[in-house]
Each structure stands twice: as structure tokens, then as C-alpha cells.
Short mmCIF file of N, CA and C in Angstrom, two decimals:
data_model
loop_
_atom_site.label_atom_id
_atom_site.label_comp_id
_atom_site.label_asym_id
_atom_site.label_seq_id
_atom_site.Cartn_x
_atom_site.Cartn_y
_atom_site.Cartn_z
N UNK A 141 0.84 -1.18 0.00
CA UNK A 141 0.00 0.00 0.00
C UNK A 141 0.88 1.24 0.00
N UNK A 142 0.44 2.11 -0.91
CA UNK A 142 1.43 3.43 -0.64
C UNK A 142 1.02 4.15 0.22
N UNK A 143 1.65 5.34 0.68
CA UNK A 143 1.68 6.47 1.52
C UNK A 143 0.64 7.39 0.61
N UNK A 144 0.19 8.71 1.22
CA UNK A 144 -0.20 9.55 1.04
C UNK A 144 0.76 10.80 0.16
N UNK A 145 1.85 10.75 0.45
CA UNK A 145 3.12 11.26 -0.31
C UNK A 145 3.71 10.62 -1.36
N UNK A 146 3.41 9.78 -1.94
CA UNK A 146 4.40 8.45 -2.74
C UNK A 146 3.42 9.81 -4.21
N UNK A 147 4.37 9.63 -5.16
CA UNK A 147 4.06 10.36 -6.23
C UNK A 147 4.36 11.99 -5.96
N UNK A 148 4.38 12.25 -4.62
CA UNK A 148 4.42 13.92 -4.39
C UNK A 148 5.88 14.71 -4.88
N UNK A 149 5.71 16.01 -5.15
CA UNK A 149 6.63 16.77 -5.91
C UNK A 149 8.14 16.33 -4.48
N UNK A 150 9.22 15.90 -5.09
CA UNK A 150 10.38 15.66 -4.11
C UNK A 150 10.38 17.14 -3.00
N UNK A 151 10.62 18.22 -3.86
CA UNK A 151 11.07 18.93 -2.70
C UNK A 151 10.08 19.21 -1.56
N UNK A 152 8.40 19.52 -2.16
CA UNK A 152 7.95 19.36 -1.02
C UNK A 152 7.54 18.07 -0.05
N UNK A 153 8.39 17.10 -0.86
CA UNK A 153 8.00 15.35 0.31
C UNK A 153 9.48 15.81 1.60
N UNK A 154 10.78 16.19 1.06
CA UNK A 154 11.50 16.23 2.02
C UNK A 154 11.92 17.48 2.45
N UNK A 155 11.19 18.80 2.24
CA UNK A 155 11.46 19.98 2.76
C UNK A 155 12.11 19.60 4.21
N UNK A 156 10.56 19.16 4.95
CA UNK A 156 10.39 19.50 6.09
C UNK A 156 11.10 18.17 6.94
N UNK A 157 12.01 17.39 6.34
CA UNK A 157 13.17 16.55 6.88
C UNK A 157 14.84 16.66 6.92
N UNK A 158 14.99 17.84 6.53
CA UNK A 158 16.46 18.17 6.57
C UNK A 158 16.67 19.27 7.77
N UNK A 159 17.77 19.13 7.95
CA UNK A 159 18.44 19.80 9.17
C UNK A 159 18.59 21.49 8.76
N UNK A 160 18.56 22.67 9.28
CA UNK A 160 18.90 23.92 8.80
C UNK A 160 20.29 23.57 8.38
N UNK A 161 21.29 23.10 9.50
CA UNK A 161 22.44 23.08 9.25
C UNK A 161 23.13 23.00 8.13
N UNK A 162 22.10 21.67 7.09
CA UNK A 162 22.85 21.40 6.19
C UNK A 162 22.46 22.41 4.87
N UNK A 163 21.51 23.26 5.63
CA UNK A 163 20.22 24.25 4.15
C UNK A 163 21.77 25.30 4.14
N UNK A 164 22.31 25.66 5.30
CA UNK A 164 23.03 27.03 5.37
C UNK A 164 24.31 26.38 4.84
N UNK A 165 25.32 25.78 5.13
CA UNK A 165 26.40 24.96 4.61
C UNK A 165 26.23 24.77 2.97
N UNK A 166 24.82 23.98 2.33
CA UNK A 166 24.78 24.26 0.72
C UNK A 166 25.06 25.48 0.20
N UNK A 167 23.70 26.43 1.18
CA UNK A 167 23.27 27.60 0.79
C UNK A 167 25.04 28.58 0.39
N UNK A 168 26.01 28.44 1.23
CA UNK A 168 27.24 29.36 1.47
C UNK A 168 28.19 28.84 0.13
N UNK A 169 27.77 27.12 -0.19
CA UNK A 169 28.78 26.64 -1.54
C UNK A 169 27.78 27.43 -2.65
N UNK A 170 26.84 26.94 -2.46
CA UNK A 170 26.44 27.49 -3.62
C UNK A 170 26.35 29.01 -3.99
N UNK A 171 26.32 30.14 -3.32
CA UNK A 171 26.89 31.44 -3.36
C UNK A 171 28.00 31.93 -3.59
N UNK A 172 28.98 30.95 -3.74
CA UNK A 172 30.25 30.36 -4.26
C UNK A 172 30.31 29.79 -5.98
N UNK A 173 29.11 29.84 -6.21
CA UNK A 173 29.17 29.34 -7.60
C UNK A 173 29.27 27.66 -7.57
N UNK A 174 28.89 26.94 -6.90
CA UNK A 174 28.82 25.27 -6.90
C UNK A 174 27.90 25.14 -7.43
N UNK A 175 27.87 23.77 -8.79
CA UNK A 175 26.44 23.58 -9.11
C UNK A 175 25.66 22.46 -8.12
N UNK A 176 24.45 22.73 -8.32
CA UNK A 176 24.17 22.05 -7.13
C UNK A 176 24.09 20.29 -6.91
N UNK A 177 23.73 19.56 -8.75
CA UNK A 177 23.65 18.63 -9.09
C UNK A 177 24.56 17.72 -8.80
N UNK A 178 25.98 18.62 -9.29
CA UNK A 178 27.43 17.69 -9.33
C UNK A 178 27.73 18.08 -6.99
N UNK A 179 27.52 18.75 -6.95
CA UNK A 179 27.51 18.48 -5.32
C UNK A 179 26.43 17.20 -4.99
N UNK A 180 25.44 17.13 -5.27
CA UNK A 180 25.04 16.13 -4.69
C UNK A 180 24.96 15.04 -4.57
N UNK A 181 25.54 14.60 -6.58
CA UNK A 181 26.10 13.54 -6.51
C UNK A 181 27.14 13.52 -5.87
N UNK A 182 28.43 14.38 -5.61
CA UNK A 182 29.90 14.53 -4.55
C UNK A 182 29.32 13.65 -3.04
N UNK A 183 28.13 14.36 -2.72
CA UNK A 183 28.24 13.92 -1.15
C UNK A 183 26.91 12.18 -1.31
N UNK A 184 26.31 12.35 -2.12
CA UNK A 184 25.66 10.48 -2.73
C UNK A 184 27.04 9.68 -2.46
N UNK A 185 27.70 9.78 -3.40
CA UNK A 185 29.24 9.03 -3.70
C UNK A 185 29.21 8.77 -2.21
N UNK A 186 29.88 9.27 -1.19
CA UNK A 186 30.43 9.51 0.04
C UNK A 186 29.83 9.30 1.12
N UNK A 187 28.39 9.23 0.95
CA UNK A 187 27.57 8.14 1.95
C UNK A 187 27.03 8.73 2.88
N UNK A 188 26.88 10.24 2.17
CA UNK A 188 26.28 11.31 3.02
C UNK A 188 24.86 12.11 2.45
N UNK A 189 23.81 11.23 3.15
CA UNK A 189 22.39 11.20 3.10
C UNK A 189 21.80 12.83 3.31
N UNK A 190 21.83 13.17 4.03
CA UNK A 190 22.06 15.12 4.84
C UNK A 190 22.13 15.89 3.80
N UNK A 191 23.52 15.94 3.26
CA UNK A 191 24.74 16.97 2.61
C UNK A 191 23.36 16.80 1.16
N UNK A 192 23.44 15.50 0.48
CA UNK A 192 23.07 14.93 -0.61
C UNK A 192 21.45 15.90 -1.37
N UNK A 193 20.77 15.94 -0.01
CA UNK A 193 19.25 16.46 0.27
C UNK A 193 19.23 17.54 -0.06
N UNK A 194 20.08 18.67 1.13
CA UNK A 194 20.01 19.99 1.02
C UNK A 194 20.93 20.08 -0.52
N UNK A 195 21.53 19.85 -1.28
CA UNK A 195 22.15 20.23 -2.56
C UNK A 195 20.24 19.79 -3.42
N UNK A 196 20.05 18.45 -2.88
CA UNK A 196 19.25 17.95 -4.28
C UNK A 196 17.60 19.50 -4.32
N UNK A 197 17.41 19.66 -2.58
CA UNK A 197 16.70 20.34 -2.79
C UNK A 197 16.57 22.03 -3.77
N UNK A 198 17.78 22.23 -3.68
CA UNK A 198 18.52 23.31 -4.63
C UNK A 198 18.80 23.43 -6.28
N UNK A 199 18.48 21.98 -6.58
CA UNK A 199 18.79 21.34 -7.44
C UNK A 199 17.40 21.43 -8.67
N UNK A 200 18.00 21.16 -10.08
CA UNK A 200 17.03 21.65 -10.93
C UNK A 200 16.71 19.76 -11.73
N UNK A 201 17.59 18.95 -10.85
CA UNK A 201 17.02 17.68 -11.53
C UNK A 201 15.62 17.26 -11.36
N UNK A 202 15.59 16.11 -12.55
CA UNK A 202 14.05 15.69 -12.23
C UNK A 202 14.05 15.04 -10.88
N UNK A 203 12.35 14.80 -10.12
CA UNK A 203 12.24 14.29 -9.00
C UNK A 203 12.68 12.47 -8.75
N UNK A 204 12.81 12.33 -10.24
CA UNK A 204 12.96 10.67 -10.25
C UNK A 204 14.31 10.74 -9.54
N UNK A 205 15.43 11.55 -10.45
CA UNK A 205 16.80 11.75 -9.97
C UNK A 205 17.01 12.03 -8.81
N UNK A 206 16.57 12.77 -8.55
CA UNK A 206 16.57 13.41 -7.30
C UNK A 206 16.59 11.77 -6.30
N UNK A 207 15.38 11.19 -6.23
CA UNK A 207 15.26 10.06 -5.22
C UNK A 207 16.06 9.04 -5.77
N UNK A 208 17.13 8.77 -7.02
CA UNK A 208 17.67 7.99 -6.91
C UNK A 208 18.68 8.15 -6.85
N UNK A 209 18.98 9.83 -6.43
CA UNK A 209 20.48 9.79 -5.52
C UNK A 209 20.53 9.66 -4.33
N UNK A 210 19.57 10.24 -3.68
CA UNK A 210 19.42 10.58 -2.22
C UNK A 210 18.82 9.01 -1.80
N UNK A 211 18.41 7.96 -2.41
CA UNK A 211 18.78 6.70 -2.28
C UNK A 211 19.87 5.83 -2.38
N UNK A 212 20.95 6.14 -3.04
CA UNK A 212 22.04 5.88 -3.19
C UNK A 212 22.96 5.98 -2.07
N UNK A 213 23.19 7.24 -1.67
CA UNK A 213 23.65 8.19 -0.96
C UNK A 213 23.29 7.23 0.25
N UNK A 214 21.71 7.04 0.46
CA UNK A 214 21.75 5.80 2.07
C UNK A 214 22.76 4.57 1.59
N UNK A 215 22.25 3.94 0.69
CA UNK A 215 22.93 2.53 0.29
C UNK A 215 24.70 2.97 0.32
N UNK A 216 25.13 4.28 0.05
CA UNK A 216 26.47 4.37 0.33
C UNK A 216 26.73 3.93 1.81
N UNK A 217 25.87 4.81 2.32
CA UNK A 217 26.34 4.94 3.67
C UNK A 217 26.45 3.75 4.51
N UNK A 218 25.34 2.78 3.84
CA UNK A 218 25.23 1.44 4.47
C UNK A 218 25.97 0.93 4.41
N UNK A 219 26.71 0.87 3.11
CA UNK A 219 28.02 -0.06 2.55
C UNK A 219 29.10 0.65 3.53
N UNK A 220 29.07 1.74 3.76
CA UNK A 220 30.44 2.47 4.62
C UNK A 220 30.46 1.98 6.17
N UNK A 221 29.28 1.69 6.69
CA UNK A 221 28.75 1.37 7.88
C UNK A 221 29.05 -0.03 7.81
N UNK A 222 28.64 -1.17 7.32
CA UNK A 222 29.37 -2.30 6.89
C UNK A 222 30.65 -2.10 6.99
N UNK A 223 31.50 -1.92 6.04
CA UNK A 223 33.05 -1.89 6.71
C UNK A 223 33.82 -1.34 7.65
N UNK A 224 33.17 -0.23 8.28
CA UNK A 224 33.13 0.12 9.62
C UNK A 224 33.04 -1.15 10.49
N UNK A 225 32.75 -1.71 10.44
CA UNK A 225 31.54 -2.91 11.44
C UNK A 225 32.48 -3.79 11.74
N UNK A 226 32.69 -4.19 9.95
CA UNK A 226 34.00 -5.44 9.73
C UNK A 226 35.46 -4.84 10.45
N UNK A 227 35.74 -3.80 10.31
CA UNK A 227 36.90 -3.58 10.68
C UNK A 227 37.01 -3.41 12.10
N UNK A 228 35.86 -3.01 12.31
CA UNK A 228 35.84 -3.22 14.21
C UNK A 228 35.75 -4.26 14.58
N UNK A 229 34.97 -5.37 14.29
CA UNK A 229 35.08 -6.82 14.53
C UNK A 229 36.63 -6.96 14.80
N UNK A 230 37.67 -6.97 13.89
CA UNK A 230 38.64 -7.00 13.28
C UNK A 230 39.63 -6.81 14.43
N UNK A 231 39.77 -5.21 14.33
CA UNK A 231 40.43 -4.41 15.25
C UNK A 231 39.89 -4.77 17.05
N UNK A 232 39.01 -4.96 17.48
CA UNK A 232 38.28 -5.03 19.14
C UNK A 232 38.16 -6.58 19.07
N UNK A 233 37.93 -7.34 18.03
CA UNK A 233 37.79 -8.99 18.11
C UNK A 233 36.26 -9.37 18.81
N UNK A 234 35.49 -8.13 18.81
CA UNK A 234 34.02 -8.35 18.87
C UNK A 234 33.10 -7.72 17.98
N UNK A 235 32.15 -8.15 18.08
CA UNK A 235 30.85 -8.07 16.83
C UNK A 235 30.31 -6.39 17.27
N UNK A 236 29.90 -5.88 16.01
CA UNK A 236 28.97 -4.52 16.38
C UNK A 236 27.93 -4.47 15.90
N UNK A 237 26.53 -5.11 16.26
CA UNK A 237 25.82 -5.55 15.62
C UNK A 237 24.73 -4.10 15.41
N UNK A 238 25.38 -3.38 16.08
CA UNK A 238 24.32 -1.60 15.94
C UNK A 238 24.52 -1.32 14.54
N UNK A 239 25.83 -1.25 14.33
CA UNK A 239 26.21 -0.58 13.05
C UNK A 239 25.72 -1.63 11.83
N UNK A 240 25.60 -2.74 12.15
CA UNK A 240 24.72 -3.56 10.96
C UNK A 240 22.86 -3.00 11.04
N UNK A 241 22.73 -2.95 11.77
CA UNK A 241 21.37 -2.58 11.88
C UNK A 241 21.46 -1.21 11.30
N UNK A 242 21.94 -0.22 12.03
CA UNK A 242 22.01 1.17 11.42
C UNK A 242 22.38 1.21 9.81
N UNK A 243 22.93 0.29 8.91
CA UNK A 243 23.44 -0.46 7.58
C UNK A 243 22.02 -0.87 7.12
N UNK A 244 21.61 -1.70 7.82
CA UNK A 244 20.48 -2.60 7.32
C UNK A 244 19.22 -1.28 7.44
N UNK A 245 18.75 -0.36 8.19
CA UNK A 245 17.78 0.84 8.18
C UNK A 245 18.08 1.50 7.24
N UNK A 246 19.68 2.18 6.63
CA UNK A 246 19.96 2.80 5.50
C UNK A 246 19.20 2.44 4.43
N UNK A 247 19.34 0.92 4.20
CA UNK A 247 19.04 -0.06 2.70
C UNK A 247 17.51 0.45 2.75
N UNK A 248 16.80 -0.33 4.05
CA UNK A 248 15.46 -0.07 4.10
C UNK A 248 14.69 1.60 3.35
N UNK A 249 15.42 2.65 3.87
CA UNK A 249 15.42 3.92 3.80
C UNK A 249 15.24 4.32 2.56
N UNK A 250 16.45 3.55 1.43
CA UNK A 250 16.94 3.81 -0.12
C UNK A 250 15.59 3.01 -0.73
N UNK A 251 15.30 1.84 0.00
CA UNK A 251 13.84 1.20 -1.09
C UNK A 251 12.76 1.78 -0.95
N UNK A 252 12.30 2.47 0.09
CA UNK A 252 11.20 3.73 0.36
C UNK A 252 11.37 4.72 -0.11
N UNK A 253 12.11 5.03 -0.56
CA UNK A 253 12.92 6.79 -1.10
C UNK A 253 12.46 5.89 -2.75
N UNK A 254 12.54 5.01 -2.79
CA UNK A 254 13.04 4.82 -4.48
C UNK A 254 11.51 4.34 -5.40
N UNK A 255 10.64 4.14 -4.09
CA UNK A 255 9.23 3.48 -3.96
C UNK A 255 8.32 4.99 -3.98
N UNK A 256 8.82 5.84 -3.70
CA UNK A 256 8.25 7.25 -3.79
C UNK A 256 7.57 7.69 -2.20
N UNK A 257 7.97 6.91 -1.23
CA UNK A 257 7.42 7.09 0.22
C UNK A 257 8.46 7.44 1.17
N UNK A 258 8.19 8.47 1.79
CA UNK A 258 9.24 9.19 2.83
C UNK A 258 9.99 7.71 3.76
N UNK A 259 11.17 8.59 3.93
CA UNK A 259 11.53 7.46 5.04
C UNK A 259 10.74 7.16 6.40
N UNK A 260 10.73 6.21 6.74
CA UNK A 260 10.61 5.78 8.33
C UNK A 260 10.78 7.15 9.39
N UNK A 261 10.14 6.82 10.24
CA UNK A 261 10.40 7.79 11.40
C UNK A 261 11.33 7.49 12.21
N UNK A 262 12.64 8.02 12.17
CA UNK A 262 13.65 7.95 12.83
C UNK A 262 14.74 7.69 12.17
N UNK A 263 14.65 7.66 10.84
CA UNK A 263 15.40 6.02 9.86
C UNK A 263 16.96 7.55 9.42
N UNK A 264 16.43 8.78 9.79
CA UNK A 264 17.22 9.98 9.76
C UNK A 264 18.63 10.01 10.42
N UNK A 265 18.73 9.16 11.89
CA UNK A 265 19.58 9.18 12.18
C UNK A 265 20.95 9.25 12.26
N UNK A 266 22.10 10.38 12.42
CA UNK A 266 23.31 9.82 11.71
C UNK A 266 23.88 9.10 12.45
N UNK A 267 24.69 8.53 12.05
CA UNK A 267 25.80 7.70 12.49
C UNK A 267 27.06 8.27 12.21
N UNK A 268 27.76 7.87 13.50
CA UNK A 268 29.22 8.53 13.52
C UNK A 268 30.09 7.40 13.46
N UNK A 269 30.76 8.23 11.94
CA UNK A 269 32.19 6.86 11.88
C UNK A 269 33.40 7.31 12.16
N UNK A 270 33.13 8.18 12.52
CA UNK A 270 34.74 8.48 12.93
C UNK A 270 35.01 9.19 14.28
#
């Protein structure tokens, strides 16, 4: 069953889910002359869900694009969160089974984003890898 939002114009489905922080940080590159597209693929690549949003919302791509970066961009992050995980296993010689879950909510996040339905409530969370 879809959402009530699934089909809705992107910027107004995730206006009201991004941080100011990251609106003012675009807002200062892009007054700088950054385009906003090739930034958002920059921070998609890099597994940064946040950064990815406030560029896409700035952004003159279509809404399809739009959700299949800012889906990506989770699935990066998941994959980054994954080897985080492994390498702590690795390094401490015990399991981190948060950061698989927080991995495994990303994925979830990218098939709702890509399905045309906002993320989960909470599914926002960042995670700190460093």
C-alpha cells in the first residue's frame, strides 16, 4: 500500500526533513558558484544522506533523480557502515551488531525513497564513523 506522499513533488516530500544546518552549509557553496547537481552527486558518492538532500533540494534535476540519488547516498552509507563494522570486529575482536542494523535501516530507507514514500520515522539518524 502506498503512503499519502508516494508520487508527491520531491522537494515538497523532504522539505520539512532536513536539518537547517545542512540548508546554510549548501546555501554558502552554492553562493560560491557550486552547481548544485554535481555536489550532490559529490556527497551520494560519500555516503552522506544530509549533505546529498540539502544540494538535491537546490537542485534543478528531475524528482525521479533526485530520489535515486538521495537513495544511493543511504545505500552508500550502508556499505560504509558495513566496513566500519568489519573492521571493528577486526580491530576489538568483537561483533557490532548496531552498526549492521544502522546499515540494514539505511538499505530499508533507499527502497522507500526509491518506492516514492518518505523514510521511516527515525530512519534519519546519523551515524558517527569516525
Amino acid at each position: 500500500m502506498s503512503s499519502p506522499d508516494q508520487g508527491s513533488d520531491f522537494n515538497a516530500q523532504f522539505r520539512a526533513r532536513i536539518k537547517e544546518v545542512f540548508v546554510g552549509l549548501a546555501r554558502e557553496e552554492l553562493a560560491g558558484g557550486a552547481d548544485p547537481a554535481e555536489r550532490a552527486r559529490h556527497y551520494a558518492e560519500r555516503g552522506k544522506p544530509d549533505f546529498t538532500l540539502a544540494y538535491l533540494l537546490a537542485s534543478a534535476l528531475p524528482d525521479d533523480d533526485k530520489r535515486e540519488l538521495l537513495a544511493s547516498a543511504h545505500e552508500q552509507r550502508a556499505q560504509l557502515t558495513e566496513e566500519r563494522a568489519r573492521d571493528f570486529d577486526r580491530r576489538f575482536h568483537r561483533p557490532f551488531p548496531m552498526l549492521h542494523t544502522d546499515a540494514s535501516r539505511d538499505r530499508a530507507t533507499a527502497r522507500r525513497i526509491r518506492a516514492g514514500d518518505l523514510p521511516a520515522p527515525g530512519s534519519d539518524r546519523t551515524v558517527p564513523l569516525a
